[in-house]
Amino acid sequence: MRRFALWSIGMLMLSIAANVSCAESALAVLGKDYAFPNKVDGLPTKLSDFHDLQINSFVTSDGVKLAYWEAGSGKPLIFVPAWSANGANYINVLYLLRKHYHIYVLDERNQGLSQKVDFGNRIYRYSMDLREFNEHIGVKSAYYCGWSMGVSILYGYIDLFGTKGIEKLVLIDEPPSILSRPGMTPDERLKSGAIADSVQGVGEVMSAHTGTSLTERYNAMDSPPYANSEAFAREIVPVDAAAVNRIMHDHASIDWRDVIRTKINVPTAIFTGEYSANVPSQRWMHAVISGSTLYVYTKAEQGDHFLAFKNPVKFTNDLQAFLETGGDVSTNLLANGSIQIHELLRAERSWNGATYGAYPEGVAEPVVAKITIPAHKELTWHSHPMPSFAYVLSGEITVEDDKAGKRHFKAGEVMPETVHTAHRGLVGDEDATFIVFYAGTKGMPLSQPAK
C-alpha cells in the first residue's frame, strides 16, 4: 500500500512538472539567431534584438504539448492564430505591443512548435485547449484577439464557456460560415461569407487568379514587415502541411452565425480590408454585435487577410486604441496632428440588440446629465422614451432587460441604452458615475417606471 502511495505521488509530481515548465528565451529554444531581410524602423533587425521574447509550453488534458510565445507585462492580451500560423508570424506585433501588455500567442496543436497529433482535430477541442491554456497561465480575465481560424476557436470558446473573462474581443477577417448551407439565399451567402459549397471548393476559391485572392495576397511580399515575419516563420517554424490539414474540414464546415447573433456581449472590434472577400460578412457581424467597432483597411493600408502583419504599426495602434478606450475608436488625426478624435460609439442598436427607430417627434430638447449611483445599488425597473447613451466615468454596472438579456459596463465604456424596453441596473462594489446624453424632445421625461 505504501509503495502504491509513493508511486501515486510520483506520478502526480511528474504530471505537475509536465505542466509547469520555466519559460526560456526564444533564442535559447530556437537554438540560433535570425537576421530579418529588411531593416524597418521601430522593429527588430534580428531575433536577438527581442531579448525579452520567451517560448514556453504546457500539456493539455488529452496529453498534447502546446507551445506558446510571450513577452511584455501588464494586462494579458491573448492572440489565437490562423490556420497553419503560429507565434513566429506575430514577431512584429509582439515587439510593438510588449511595452503595453503581457502578450501570449498560443500555437495550436499541429501548428508551430506544438506537438503534431492525429487526434482532437476539431475546433471545439482547440477551444478547450485555449481554456486549459488560460488555466495553465492563471489568467482569469484578458483581452482576446483571433485571426482567421483563430476567430472560429474563440467562437467555440464562447459557445462552450460564455464571455466571462473576456474583457474585450478582437476578430480579424473570418467569415461566419465558410461553406454555404441548404436553402441559403444569395444575400445570406454574402452576409455569412460562404465562398463554396464543399471543402474542396474552398481551396479553389482561395487560390483563384483574381489579383485579390487569399493565396495571392499571402504570397505578395509587398510589405517589408510582412516579408520579415513570413521569412522568419518559414525558416524557423516550417509548416507541416499534412498535420495542419487535419483540422480544415471541421473548420470550414461550422456555421457560427447563431453564436455571433446571440452570445457575443462584450466590446468587440472587427478588422477586415478592401482586398478581402469577407468585407460583406464583417459588415453583417458589425450590424448584429451590439456596440461593435468595424475597421476596414484600404488597399493602400494593406487591407487584406494579413493586415495585422503587413501593416503592424497601424494595426497595433488601432488595437491599443480600442482596448484602452472601450468603444468605436476610429482615430483620425486632424490639422497638424495635434488633435485626435476618438469615436467612442456608433450604434444602430441598444446594448441588448434592439434596433433604434426614428428620434421622437417634436421640438428637440437634448439633455446631458451627470449621474452618480451608490455602490451595490439596484435600480428599479424602468424604461426610456428616447435614445440615450451613458459614458461610464467610474465604477461598473450590470444592466438586464425583462427578457433575460444582460450586459456589463465599466469605466471608459459607452452604454447604448434601450428605448421603450423595461430594464434595470446593479452597481458594483464602488459608486458608479455616468455622463448620460438623452436625445429627447421638449417636456419628455428622461425615464419612467416600468410596469
Tab-separated table of C-alpha atoms in Angstrom:
chain	number	residue	atom	x	y	z
A	1	MET	CA	0.000	0.000	0.000
A	2	ARG	CA	2.835	2.335	0.933
A	3	ARG	CA	4.590	1.519	-2.356
A	4	PHE	CA	1.398	2.310	-4.278
A	5	ALA	CA	1.017	5.616	-2.398
A	6	LEU	CA	4.601	6.595	-3.222
A	7	TRP	CA	4.041	5.644	-6.885
A	8	SER	CA	0.872	7.791	-6.966
A	9	ILE	CA	2.698	10.782	-5.506
A	10	GLY	CA	5.497	10.328	-8.013
A	11	MET	CA	3.083	10.243	-10.921
A	12	LEU	CA	1.360	13.367	-9.594
A	13	MET	CA	4.681	15.203	-9.383
A	14	LEU	CA	5.546	14.177	-12.944
A	15	SER	CA	2.167	15.443	-14.096
A	16	ILE	CA	2.716	18.770	-12.369
A	17	ALA	CA	6.215	19.045	-13.803
A	18	ALA	CA	4.865	18.475	-17.306
A	19	ASN	CA	2.574	21.453	-16.959
A	20	VAL	CA	4.797	23.827	-15.016
A	21	SER	CA	7.891	24.496	-17.102
A	22	CYS	CA	10.110	27.520	-16.931
A	23	ALA	CA	9.835	29.913	-19.849
A	24	GLU	CA	13.006	30.159	-21.902
A	25	SER	CA	14.188	32.867	-24.220
A	26	ALA	CA	13.155	32.372	-27.831
A	27	LEU	CA	16.817	32.457	-28.780
A	28	ALA	CA	17.572	29.510	-26.486
A	29	VAL	CA	14.558	27.475	-27.599
A	30	LEU	CA	15.137	28.028	-31.318
A	31	GLY	CA	18.863	27.463	-30.930
A	32	LYS	CA	20.056	30.237	-33.233
A	33	ASP	CA	19.738	33.904	-34.027
A	34	TYR	CA	17.913	35.184	-37.091
A	35	ALA	CA	18.555	38.325	-39.138
A	36	PHE	CA	15.469	39.780	-40.783
A	37	PRO	CA	15.859	40.541	-44.506
A	38	ASN	CA	14.526	44.118	-44.308
A	39	LYS	CA	15.530	46.885	-41.934
A	40	VAL	CA	12.353	48.584	-40.674
A	41	ASP	CA	12.484	51.485	-38.227
A	42	GLY	CA	10.957	50.586	-34.873
A	43	LEU	CA	11.113	46.819	-35.482
A	44	PRO	CA	13.848	44.298	-34.625
A	45	THR	CA	16.630	43.725	-37.155
A	46	LYS	CA	17.443	40.309	-35.704
A	47	LEU	CA	15.848	37.930	-33.229
A	48	SER	CA	18.393	38.730	-30.514
A	49	ASP	CA	17.143	42.341	-30.537
A	50	PHE	CA	13.947	40.967	-28.992
A	51	HIS	CA	15.675	39.847	-25.807
A	52	ASP	CA	12.515	39.510	-23.681
A	53	LEU	CA	10.670	37.192	-26.109
A	54	GLN	CA	10.104	33.814	-24.456
A	55	ILE	CA	8.734	30.443	-25.547
A	56	ASN	CA	7.045	28.117	-23.059
A	57	SER	CA	4.826	25.037	-23.191
A	58	PHE	CA	2.221	23.046	-21.287
A	59	VAL	CA	0.416	19.724	-21.696
A	60	THR	CA	-3.332	19.538	-22.330
A	61	SER	CA	-5.722	17.162	-20.566
A	62	ASP	CA	-5.512	14.791	-23.550
A	63	GLY	CA	-1.736	14.730	-23.457
A	64	VAL	CA	-0.732	17.175	-26.193
A	65	LYS	CA	2.222	19.507	-25.625
A	66	LEU	CA	1.352	23.013	-26.815
A	67	ALA	CA	3.868	25.835	-27.195
A	68	TYR	CA	3.201	29.499	-26.602
A	69	TRP	CA	5.160	32.700	-27.171
A	70	GLU	CA	5.063	35.537	-24.664
A	71	ALA	CA	6.539	38.952	-23.984
A	72	GLY	CA	5.864	42.108	-22.009
A	73	SER	CA	3.988	42.821	-18.819
A	74	GLY	CA	0.648	44.258	-17.802
A	75	LYS	CA	-2.876	43.317	-18.810
A	76	PRO	CA	-2.966	39.895	-20.560
A	77	LEU	CA	-3.592	40.018	-24.318
A	78	ILE	CA	-4.001	36.576	-25.883
A	79	PHE	CA	-3.647	36.032	-29.639
A	80	VAL	CA	-5.187	32.953	-31.277
A	81	PRO	CA	-3.536	32.377	-34.687
A	82	ALA	CA	-4.995	31.422	-38.047
A	83	TRP	CA	-4.900	28.007	-39.684
A	84	SER	CA	-1.250	26.959	-40.199
A	85	ALA	CA	0.064	30.081	-38.402
A	86	ASN	CA	1.992	30.356	-35.139
A	87	GLY	CA	3.791	32.740	-32.829
A	88	ALA	CA	6.593	33.376	-35.315
A	89	ASN	CA	4.138	35.210	-37.574
A	90	TYR	CA	3.438	37.616	-34.698
A	91	ILE	CA	7.065	38.640	-34.138
A	92	ASN	CA	6.464	42.300	-35.076
A	93	VAL	CA	3.101	42.528	-33.308
A	94	LEU	CA	4.643	41.082	-30.150
A	95	TYR	CA	7.555	43.504	-30.347
A	96	LEU	CA	5.315	46.573	-30.761
A	97	LEU	CA	2.840	45.664	-28.009
A	98	ARG	CA	5.192	44.251	-25.391
A	99	LYS	CA	5.543	47.594	-23.576
A	100	HIS	CA	1.794	47.838	-23.031
A	101	TYR	CA	0.529	44.290	-22.352
A	102	HIS	CA	1.581	40.818	-21.301
A	103	ILE	CA	1.141	39.178	-24.685
A	104	TYR	CA	0.657	35.496	-25.407
A	105	VAL	CA	0.419	33.689	-28.745
A	106	LEU	CA	-0.741	30.080	-28.466
A	107	ASP	CA	0.466	27.633	-31.125
A	108	GLU	CA	-2.499	25.341	-31.759
A	109	ARG	CA	-1.946	21.594	-31.903
A	110	ASN	CA	-0.302	20.568	-35.196
A	111	GLN	CA	0.900	24.139	-35.732
A	112	GLY	CA	4.115	25.987	-34.990
A	113	LEU	CA	6.171	24.500	-32.180
A	114	SER	CA	3.263	22.492	-30.757
A	115	GLN	CA	3.030	18.719	-30.915
A	116	LYS	CA	1.753	17.057	-34.109
A	117	VAL	CA	-1.039	14.569	-33.369
A	118	ASP	CA	-3.717	12.730	-35.319
A	119	PHE	CA	-6.477	13.200	-32.721
A	120	GLY	CA	-8.517	16.076	-31.304
A	121	ASN	CA	-8.546	17.924	-34.602
A	122	ARG	CA	-11.847	19.698	-34.090
A	123	ILE	CA	-12.474	23.386	-33.462
A	124	TYR	CA	-14.201	22.679	-30.157
A	125	ARG	CA	-11.157	20.709	-28.944
A	126	TYR	CA	-8.967	23.659	-29.926
A	127	SER	CA	-11.335	25.867	-27.910
A	128	MET	CA	-10.855	23.552	-24.944
A	129	ASP	CA	-7.098	23.798	-25.446
A	130	LEU	CA	-7.461	27.584	-25.120
A	131	ARG	CA	-9.442	27.114	-21.904
A	132	GLU	CA	-6.762	24.845	-20.464
A	133	PHE	CA	-4.070	27.290	-21.570
A	134	ASN	CA	-5.834	30.027	-19.567
A	135	GLU	CA	-5.837	27.754	-16.536
A	136	HIS	CA	-2.156	26.959	-17.034
A	137	ILE	CA	-1.058	30.618	-17.066
A	138	GLY	CA	-3.564	31.530	-14.332
A	139	VAL	CA	-5.437	34.151	-16.353
A	140	LYS	CA	-8.998	34.818	-15.238
A	141	SER	CA	-9.604	37.950	-17.332
A	142	ALA	CA	-7.903	39.073	-20.541
A	143	TYR	CA	-8.235	40.666	-23.961
A	144	TYR	CA	-8.532	38.133	-26.800
A	145	CYS	CA	-7.636	38.566	-30.463
A	146	GLY	CA	-8.409	35.870	-33.023
A	147	TRP	CA	-7.273	35.880	-36.638
A	148	SER	CA	-8.984	33.773	-39.326
A	149	MET	CA	-9.425	30.248	-37.877
A	150	GLY	CA	-8.419	31.711	-34.519
A	151	VAL	CA	-11.720	33.606	-34.615
A	152	SER	CA	-13.562	30.295	-35.012
A	153	ILE	CA	-11.691	28.925	-31.999
A	154	LEU	CA	-12.898	31.926	-29.995
A	155	TYR	CA	-16.471	31.361	-31.221
A	156	GLY	CA	-16.236	27.773	-29.985
A	157	TYR	CA	-14.836	29.009	-26.686
A	158	ILE	CA	-17.717	31.470	-26.258
A	159	ASP	CA	-20.265	28.830	-27.262
A	160	LEU	CA	-18.914	26.473	-24.588
A	161	PHE	CA	-17.997	28.842	-21.762
A	162	GLY	CA	-19.618	32.207	-22.484
A	163	THR	CA	-17.786	35.535	-22.361
A	164	LYS	CA	-16.875	35.568	-18.681
A	165	GLY	CA	-13.219	36.515	-18.506
A	166	ILE	CA	-13.206	38.037	-21.999
A	167	GLU	CA	-12.922	41.756	-21.327
A	168	LYS	CA	-12.690	42.748	-24.970
A	169	LEU	CA	-12.782	40.735	-28.157
A	170	VAL	CA	-10.933	41.397	-31.414
A	171	LEU	CA	-11.833	39.457	-34.588
A	172	ILE	CA	-9.678	39.610	-37.730
A	173	ASP	CA	-11.282	38.766	-41.090
A	174	GLU	CA	-13.047	35.428	-40.529
A	175	PRO	CA	-16.433	34.758	-42.217
A	176	PRO	CA	-19.242	33.341	-40.045
A	177	SER	CA	-19.773	30.353	-42.359
A	178	ILE	CA	-17.178	29.394	-44.970
A	179	LEU	CA	-19.481	26.840	-46.609
A	180	SER	CA	-22.963	27.598	-47.889
A	181	ARG	CA	-25.983	25.925	-46.277
A	182	PRO	CA	-29.012	24.325	-47.955
A	183	GLY	CA	-31.614	26.955	-48.758
A	184	MET	CA	-29.287	29.946	-48.348
A	185	THR	CA	-30.371	32.941	-50.394
A	186	PRO	CA	-27.709	34.899	-52.302
A	187	ASP	CA	-27.972	37.641	-49.677
A	188	GLU	CA	-27.468	35.137	-46.850
A	189	ARG	CA	-24.443	33.684	-48.607
A	190	LEU	CA	-22.958	37.154	-48.924
A	191	LYS	CA	-23.574	38.062	-45.279
A	192	SER	CA	-22.304	34.729	-43.960
A	193	GLY	CA	-19.185	34.852	-46.136
A	194	ALA	CA	-19.917	31.468	-47.738
A	195	ILE	CA	-17.449	31.086	-50.589
A	196	ALA	CA	-18.049	27.458	-51.637
A	197	ASP	CA	-20.447	24.513	-51.453
A	198	SER	CA	-17.793	21.993	-50.441
A	199	VAL	CA	-14.450	21.917	-48.655
A	200	GLN	CA	-12.774	21.054	-51.947
A	201	GLY	CA	-14.253	24.198	-53.479
A	202	VAL	CA	-12.787	26.385	-50.721
A	203	GLY	CA	-9.246	25.770	-51.924
A	204	GLU	CA	-10.194	26.584	-55.490
A	205	VAL	CA	-11.721	29.922	-54.500
A	206	MET	CA	-8.802	30.829	-52.245
A	207	SER	CA	-6.231	30.181	-54.963
A	208	ALA	CA	-8.154	31.671	-57.918
A	209	HIS	CA	-6.229	34.183	-60.036
A	210	THR	CA	-8.234	37.321	-59.290
A	211	GLY	CA	-5.497	39.634	-58.076
A	212	THR	CA	-7.115	39.706	-54.636
A	213	SER	CA	-7.441	36.014	-53.747
A	214	LEU	CA	-6.220	34.924	-50.332
A	215	THR	CA	-3.349	32.861	-51.775
A	216	GLU	CA	-2.180	35.725	-53.981
A	217	ARG	CA	-2.280	38.174	-51.095
A	218	TYR	CA	-0.418	35.678	-48.895
A	219	ASN	CA	2.357	35.378	-51.469
A	220	ALA	CA	2.525	39.127	-52.177
A	221	MET	CA	5.601	40.304	-50.290
A	222	ASP	CA	4.535	43.926	-50.748
A	223	SER	CA	5.241	44.949	-47.158
A	224	PRO	CA	8.743	44.859	-45.599
A	225	PRO	CA	7.450	43.992	-42.074
A	226	TYR	CA	5.373	41.146	-43.532
A	227	ALA	CA	8.285	39.904	-45.629
A	228	ASN	CA	10.332	39.821	-42.414
A	229	SER	CA	7.790	37.911	-40.310
A	230	GLU	CA	6.999	35.464	-43.130
A	231	ALA	CA	10.658	34.732	-43.835
A	232	PHE	CA	11.223	34.186	-40.111
A	233	ALA	CA	8.208	31.874	-39.757
A	234	ARG	CA	9.010	29.854	-42.875
A	235	GLU	CA	12.633	29.238	-41.872
A	236	ILE	CA	12.296	28.817	-38.122
A	237	VAL	CA	8.912	27.065	-37.878
A	238	PRO	CA	8.113	25.453	-41.240
A	239	VAL	CA	4.513	24.316	-41.751
A	240	ASP	CA	3.732	20.590	-41.628
A	241	ALA	CA	1.076	20.554	-44.377
A	242	ALA	CA	-0.279	17.095	-43.566
A	243	ALA	CA	-0.652	17.995	-39.884
A	244	VAL	CA	-2.388	21.356	-40.334
A	245	ASN	CA	-4.775	19.930	-42.939
A	246	ARG	CA	-6.324	17.627	-40.322
A	247	ILE	CA	-8.459	20.483	-38.958
A	248	MET	CA	-9.526	22.065	-42.241
A	249	HIS	CA	-12.713	20.056	-42.923
A	250	ASP	CA	-14.110	20.722	-39.455
A	251	HIS	CA	-13.046	24.366	-39.576
A	252	ALA	CA	-14.746	25.043	-42.912
A	253	SER	CA	-17.924	23.158	-42.012
A	254	ILE	CA	-19.149	25.106	-38.962
A	255	ASP	CA	-21.763	27.878	-39.163
A	256	TRP	CA	-21.155	30.365	-36.325
A	257	ARG	CA	-23.950	32.835	-37.093
A	258	ASP	CA	-26.066	31.886	-34.064
A	259	VAL	CA	-23.098	32.387	-31.711
A	260	ILE	CA	-22.375	35.778	-33.273
A	261	ARG	CA	-26.010	36.895	-33.021
A	262	THR	CA	-26.753	35.701	-29.505
A	263	LYS	CA	-23.629	35.128	-27.409
A	264	ILE	CA	-21.170	37.963	-28.025
A	265	ASN	CA	-21.954	40.579	-25.383
A	266	VAL	CA	-18.576	42.218	-24.753
A	267	PRO	CA	-16.908	45.162	-26.529
A	268	THR	CA	-15.807	43.812	-29.901
A	269	ALA	CA	-13.589	45.107	-32.700
A	270	ILE	CA	-13.742	43.626	-36.209
A	271	PHE	CA	-10.864	44.066	-38.679
A	272	THR	CA	-11.032	43.498	-42.438
A	273	GLY	CA	-9.817	45.213	-45.620
A	274	GLU	CA	-10.689	46.115	-49.183
A	275	TYR	CA	-8.597	43.265	-50.612
A	276	SER	CA	-10.638	40.749	-48.613
A	277	ALA	CA	-13.736	38.975	-49.930
A	278	ASN	CA	-15.000	38.922	-46.338
A	279	VAL	CA	-15.999	42.601	-46.108
A	280	PRO	CA	-19.787	41.980	-46.529
A	281	SER	CA	-19.799	39.307	-43.817
A	282	GLN	CA	-17.754	41.519	-41.491
A	283	ARG	CA	-20.281	44.310	-42.008
A	284	TRP	CA	-23.073	41.874	-41.106
A	285	MET	CA	-21.204	40.919	-37.931
A	286	HIS	CA	-20.783	44.594	-37.084
A	287	ALA	CA	-24.547	45.085	-37.505
A	288	VAL	CA	-25.550	42.227	-35.193
A	289	ILE	CA	-22.886	42.606	-32.465
A	290	SER	CA	-24.171	45.477	-30.362
A	291	GLY	CA	-21.751	48.379	-29.995
A	292	SER	CA	-19.042	46.707	-32.064
A	293	THR	CA	-16.309	48.566	-33.935
A	294	LEU	CA	-15.539	47.871	-37.585
A	295	TYR	CA	-12.173	48.679	-39.160
A	296	VAL	CA	-11.978	48.380	-42.954
A	297	TYR	CA	-8.402	48.974	-44.092
A	298	THR	CA	-7.931	50.377	-47.594
A	299	LYS	CA	-5.755	48.712	-50.216
A	300	ALA	CA	-3.165	51.413	-49.591
A	301	GLU	CA	-3.216	50.375	-45.919
A	302	GLN	CA	-2.580	46.729	-46.852
A	303	GLY	CA	-6.192	45.838	-46.162
A	304	ASP	CA	-6.178	42.093	-46.781
A	305	HIS	CA	-6.399	38.896	-44.736
A	306	PHE	CA	-2.871	39.544	-43.416
A	307	LEU	CA	-3.372	43.208	-42.455
A	308	ALA	CA	-2.073	42.763	-38.892
A	309	PHE	CA	1.295	41.630	-40.245
A	310	LYS	CA	1.521	43.703	-43.414
A	311	ASN	CA	0.743	46.901	-41.557
A	312	PRO	CA	1.692	46.082	-37.947
A	313	VAL	CA	2.183	49.684	-36.812
A	314	LYS	CA	-1.310	50.790	-37.833
A	315	PHE	CA	-2.863	47.573	-36.576
A	316	THR	CA	-1.223	47.706	-33.147
A	317	ASN	CA	-2.093	51.408	-32.806
A	318	ASP	CA	-5.736	50.725	-33.688
A	319	LEU	CA	-5.826	47.678	-31.444
A	320	GLN	CA	-4.391	49.551	-28.485
A	321	ALA	CA	-6.759	52.478	-29.013
A	322	PHE	CA	-9.715	50.074	-28.981
A	323	LEU	CA	-8.517	48.250	-25.874
A	324	GLU	CA	-7.820	51.477	-23.985
A	325	THR	CA	-10.962	53.456	-24.866
A	326	GLY	CA	-13.560	50.708	-24.933
A	327	GLY	CA	-15.733	51.864	-27.820
A	328	ASP	CA	-15.652	52.539	-31.530
A	329	VAL	CA	-12.233	54.033	-31.842
A	330	SER	CA	-11.830	55.174	-35.415
A	331	THR	CA	-8.929	57.518	-34.776
A	332	ASN	CA	-8.378	60.459	-37.085
A	333	LEU	CA	-5.570	62.983	-36.919
A	334	LEU	CA	-6.661	66.484	-37.881
A	335	ALA	CA	-4.738	69.563	-38.997
A	336	ASN	CA	-1.114	69.260	-37.874
A	337	GLY	CA	-1.739	66.116	-35.845
A	338	SER	CA	-2.245	67.902	-32.527
A	339	ILE	CA	-5.933	66.987	-32.360
A	340	GLN	CA	-7.210	63.445	-32.032
A	341	ILE	CA	-10.805	62.307	-32.352
A	342	HIS	CA	-11.695	59.019	-30.683
A	343	GLU	CA	-15.153	57.925	-31.777
A	344	LEU	CA	-16.412	56.102	-28.711
A	345	LEU	CA	-19.692	54.795	-30.095
A	346	ARG	CA	-21.523	54.443	-33.379
A	347	ALA	CA	-24.532	52.194	-32.856
A	348	GLU	CA	-27.731	51.281	-34.656
A	349	ARG	CA	-28.823	49.098	-31.739
A	350	SER	CA	-29.084	49.323	-27.985
A	351	TRP	CA	-26.939	47.157	-25.719
A	352	ASN	CA	-29.469	44.274	-25.877
A	353	GLY	CA	-29.554	44.233	-29.685
A	354	ALA	CA	-32.822	46.112	-30.271
A	355	THR	CA	-32.585	48.443	-33.269
A	356	TYR	CA	-33.128	52.150	-32.812
A	357	GLY	CA	-36.007	53.653	-34.768
A	358	ALA	CA	-36.544	57.313	-35.563
A	359	TYR	CA	-35.934	60.032	-32.985
A	360	PRO	CA	-39.050	61.280	-31.136
A	361	GLU	CA	-41.093	63.924	-32.955
A	362	GLY	CA	-41.365	67.403	-31.513
A	363	VAL	CA	-39.109	70.305	-30.556
A	364	ALA	CA	-35.661	68.893	-29.805
A	365	GLU	CA	-34.527	69.254	-26.193
A	366	PRO	CA	-31.443	67.091	-25.675
A	367	VAL	CA	-30.345	66.655	-22.074
A	368	VAL	CA	-26.867	65.896	-20.754
A	369	ALA	CA	-26.757	64.692	-17.156
A	370	LYS	CA	-24.060	63.570	-14.758
A	371	ILE	CA	-25.436	60.731	-12.637
A	372	THR	CA	-23.799	59.012	-9.667
A	373	ILE	CA	-25.280	55.788	-8.292
A	374	PRO	CA	-24.127	54.391	-4.921
A	375	ALA	CA	-22.253	51.107	-4.685
A	376	HIS	CA	-24.411	47.950	-4.660
A	377	LYS	CA	-27.493	49.976	-5.593
A	378	GLU	CA	-30.118	48.005	-7.522
A	379	LEU	CA	-32.185	50.294	-9.713
A	380	THR	CA	-35.905	49.732	-10.120
A	381	TRP	CA	-37.318	48.544	-13.425
A	382	HIS	CA	-37.762	51.459	-15.804
A	383	SER	CA	-37.667	52.450	-19.464
A	384	HIS	CA	-36.584	55.436	-21.563
A	385	PRO	CA	-38.838	57.041	-24.196
A	386	MET	CA	-35.901	58.264	-26.294
A	387	PRO	CA	-32.443	57.054	-27.350
A	388	SER	CA	-29.867	57.742	-24.641
A	389	PHE	CA	-26.202	56.954	-24.231
A	390	ALA	CA	-24.254	56.710	-20.977
A	391	TYR	CA	-20.474	57.163	-20.808
A	392	VAL	CA	-19.156	55.419	-17.680
A	393	LEU	CA	-16.755	57.786	-15.927
A	394	SER	CA	-16.033	55.477	-12.984
A	395	GLY	CA	-17.277	52.278	-11.412
A	396	GLU	CA	-19.159	49.404	-13.024
A	397	ILE	CA	-22.765	48.470	-13.705
A	398	THR	CA	-24.574	45.368	-14.931
A	399	VAL	CA	-27.812	46.008	-16.841
A	400	GLU	CA	-30.515	43.481	-17.662
A	401	ASP	CA	-33.791	43.628	-19.545
A	402	ASP	CA	-37.095	41.840	-18.994
A	403	LYS	CA	-36.146	39.093	-21.480
A	404	ALA	CA	-33.067	37.994	-19.516
A	405	GLY	CA	-30.626	39.949	-21.677
A	406	LYS	CA	-27.630	41.125	-19.661
A	407	ARG	CA	-24.507	43.266	-20.275
A	408	HIS	CA	-21.722	44.595	-18.064
A	409	PHE	CA	-20.158	48.052	-18.495
A	410	LYS	CA	-17.196	49.628	-16.726
A	411	ALA	CA	-15.249	52.892	-16.715
A	412	GLY	CA	-14.325	54.125	-20.193
A	413	GLU	CA	-17.129	52.278	-21.967
A	414	VAL	CA	-20.293	53.671	-23.552
A	415	MET	CA	-23.681	52.107	-22.844
A	416	PRO	CA	-26.260	52.498	-25.653
A	417	GLU	CA	-29.486	52.478	-23.620
A	418	THR	CA	-32.654	50.677	-24.666
A	419	VAL	CA	-35.781	52.535	-25.815
A	420	HIS	CA	-39.278	51.572	-24.569
A	421	THR	CA	-37.802	48.420	-23.001
A	422	ALA	CA	-38.062	47.565	-19.315
A	423	HIS	CA	-34.618	47.197	-17.764
A	424	ARG	CA	-32.684	47.813	-14.561
A	425	GLY	CA	-29.089	48.075	-13.374
A	426	LEU	CA	-26.981	46.788	-10.495
A	427	VAL	CA	-23.920	48.836	-9.499
A	428	GLY	CA	-20.697	47.112	-8.439
A	429	ASP	CA	-18.523	47.494	-5.365
A	430	GLU	CA	-17.935	51.227	-5.798
A	431	ASP	CA	-20.062	54.219	-6.720
A	432	ALA	CA	-20.682	54.466	-10.469
A	433	THR	CA	-20.705	57.824	-12.256
A	434	PHE	CA	-22.056	58.403	-15.758
A	435	ILE	CA	-22.414	61.201	-18.277
A	436	VAL	CA	-25.744	60.477	-19.988
A	437	PHE	CA	-26.895	62.026	-23.262
A	438	TYR	CA	-30.689	61.955	-23.766
A	439	ALA	CA	-31.913	62.663	-27.326
A	440	GLY	CA	-35.390	63.795	-26.270
A	441	THR	CA	-37.954	66.442	-27.152
A	442	LYS	CA	-39.306	69.312	-25.060
A	443	GLY	CA	-41.187	68.134	-21.974
A	444	MET	CA	-40.300	64.459	-22.410
A	445	PRO	CA	-39.402	62.580	-19.179
A	446	LEU	CA	-35.928	61.100	-19.110
A	447	SER	CA	-37.207	57.780	-17.763
A	448	GLN	CA	-40.415	56.263	-16.467
A	449	PRO	CA	-41.283	53.340	-14.161
A	450	ALA	CA	-41.893	50.021	-15.919
A	451	LYS	CA	-44.983	48.012	-15.165
